[in-house]
Amino acid sequence: MKNFENKTIIITGAAMGLGLAVAKELAMRGANLTLVDYNQQSLSEAKDEISRDFPDNKIITVVADVSQEAAVKGYVDETINQFGRIDGLYNNAGIEGKQASITEYDLDTFKKVIDINLMGVYYAMRYVIPYMQNQKYGRIVNVASVGGIRGVLNQTPYVATKHAVSGMTKNAALEYAKDGINTNAIAPGAILTPMVAEAFKQVNPEDPKAAESEYAKANPTKRLGLPEEVAKVVAFLLSDECSYVNGQILAIDGGQSNSY
Ligand code: NAD
């Protein structure tokens, strides 16, 4: 299905994990892509892999730290210079921080999580939305988490920033739907990406696989999700077909957030 031909999508955190999976899904559907990440090496490997599989797509990469306002303006300007428009934004770059209780949490890490997960998502909307307003069209998918709709033990800054992403999504949906811009968020549960692998290492450094199996037991599906399963949902939310879904925080977690 080539439903993204002639569309330009910006993907942040595109070098691996969910960002890379979405990049592949959209490339398959014909999109032109701006791939943004601060990991230069992995970003260039990601681009090479996608270009090998989809040689006809126009793909640019921008090395940028999304927590730096000037860098965000930079990747938006670069996208306009290269493609002339921005149809979609997959606002995905984020970090988990550490596992520690509120009183034990290291403040520098706390602030870093805020700068990347909250400010990075905000700066992207701030600089992308004016172009979408001019076009009278746009699709934004912000990446929250199930930690954006409920608490997660020992991850206060992560949960705080992901709730903020949910809140900003609802506001953007209210403010810009009149301009043809739909804004939604996804709230993934545990999806097998490098970030989640790292989290299981922190939970059980001796045996991360045991931590993973233990976690999966609580999920109704008895397994973790796959990046490709998230990418298909994101592709819908970024498409023309997503014309009357706006301001939603969509859990992609096998149903786990319904249990308590
Ligand atoms: P990941 O660590 O596997 O990949 C994240 C990518 O973002 C990396 O390539 C990294 O270099 C990049 N990145 C991080 N900080 C950046 C910055 N400041 N500037 C530019 N690039 C930066 O993580 P993932 O699991 O793919 O997670 C992607 C998003 O999904 C995050 O926002 C995360 O919070 C969210 N999420 C993931 C899960 C999951 O289970 N994997 C669950 C809920 C939410």
XYZ file of C-alpha atoms and ligand atoms in Angstrom, residues 13 15-19 37-39 64-67 92-95 116 143-146 158 162 188-191 193-196, ligand 1:
76
model
C 14.769 9.135 17.413
C 18.139 5.456 14.472
C 16.688 2.471 16.331
C 13.700 1.035 18.159
C 10.242 2.441 17.437
C 11.595 5.311 15.315
C 18.740 11.331 15.905
C 21.678 12.356 18.053
C 23.430 9.031 17.538
C 20.315 16.707 16.236
C 19.644 16.601 19.956
C 15.906 17.228 20.316
C 16.400 18.856 23.722
C 9.324 9.917 19.138
C 12.792 10.610 20.609
C 12.801 9.910 24.319
C 14.769 8.371 27.146
C 14.393 15.437 26.081
C 5.016 9.287 21.719
C 3.731 9.044 25.278
C 3.720 5.687 27.056
C 1.465 3.711 29.358
C 9.575 9.448 32.875
C 4.913 11.210 29.435
C 3.062 1.826 24.108
C 3.438 -0.787 26.831
C 6.646 -2.825 26.845
C 7.815 -3.149 23.252
C 13.438 -2.219 21.636
C 16.980 -1.365 22.833
C 15.455 0.990 25.460
C 13.366 -1.774 27.018
P 15.345 3.409 21.935
O 16.262 3.827 23.036
O 15.426 2.016 21.432
O 15.479 4.430 20.713
C 15.364 5.807 20.939
C 16.107 6.582 19.882
O 15.976 7.978 20.216
C 17.602 6.275 19.850
O 18.021 6.119 18.510
C 18.234 7.484 20.517
O 19.548 7.765 20.025
C 17.248 8.585 20.148
N 17.299 9.715 21.074
C 17.200 9.681 22.425
N 17.337 10.921 22.921
C 17.520 11.745 21.866
C 17.732 13.141 21.744
N 17.826 13.937 22.824
N 17.853 13.685 20.511
C 17.802 12.885 19.427
N 17.637 11.556 19.473
C 17.492 10.989 20.688
O 13.876 3.712 22.476
P 12.444 3.184 21.970
O 12.045 2.066 22.836
O 12.429 3.025 20.498
O 11.559 4.431 22.417
C 11.122 5.415 21.513
C 10.053 6.236 22.196
O 8.994 5.369 22.597
C 10.523 6.935 23.473
O 9.908 8.209 23.565
C 10.018 6.025 24.569
O 9.819 6.695 25.787
C 8.719 5.552 23.961
N 8.215 4.319 24.538
C 8.840 3.138 24.310
C 8.325 1.991 24.878
C 8.952 0.659 24.639
O 8.474 -0.303 25.218
N 9.980 0.535 23.825
C 7.198 2.045 25.686
C 6.586 3.268 25.907
C 7.102 4.397 25.314
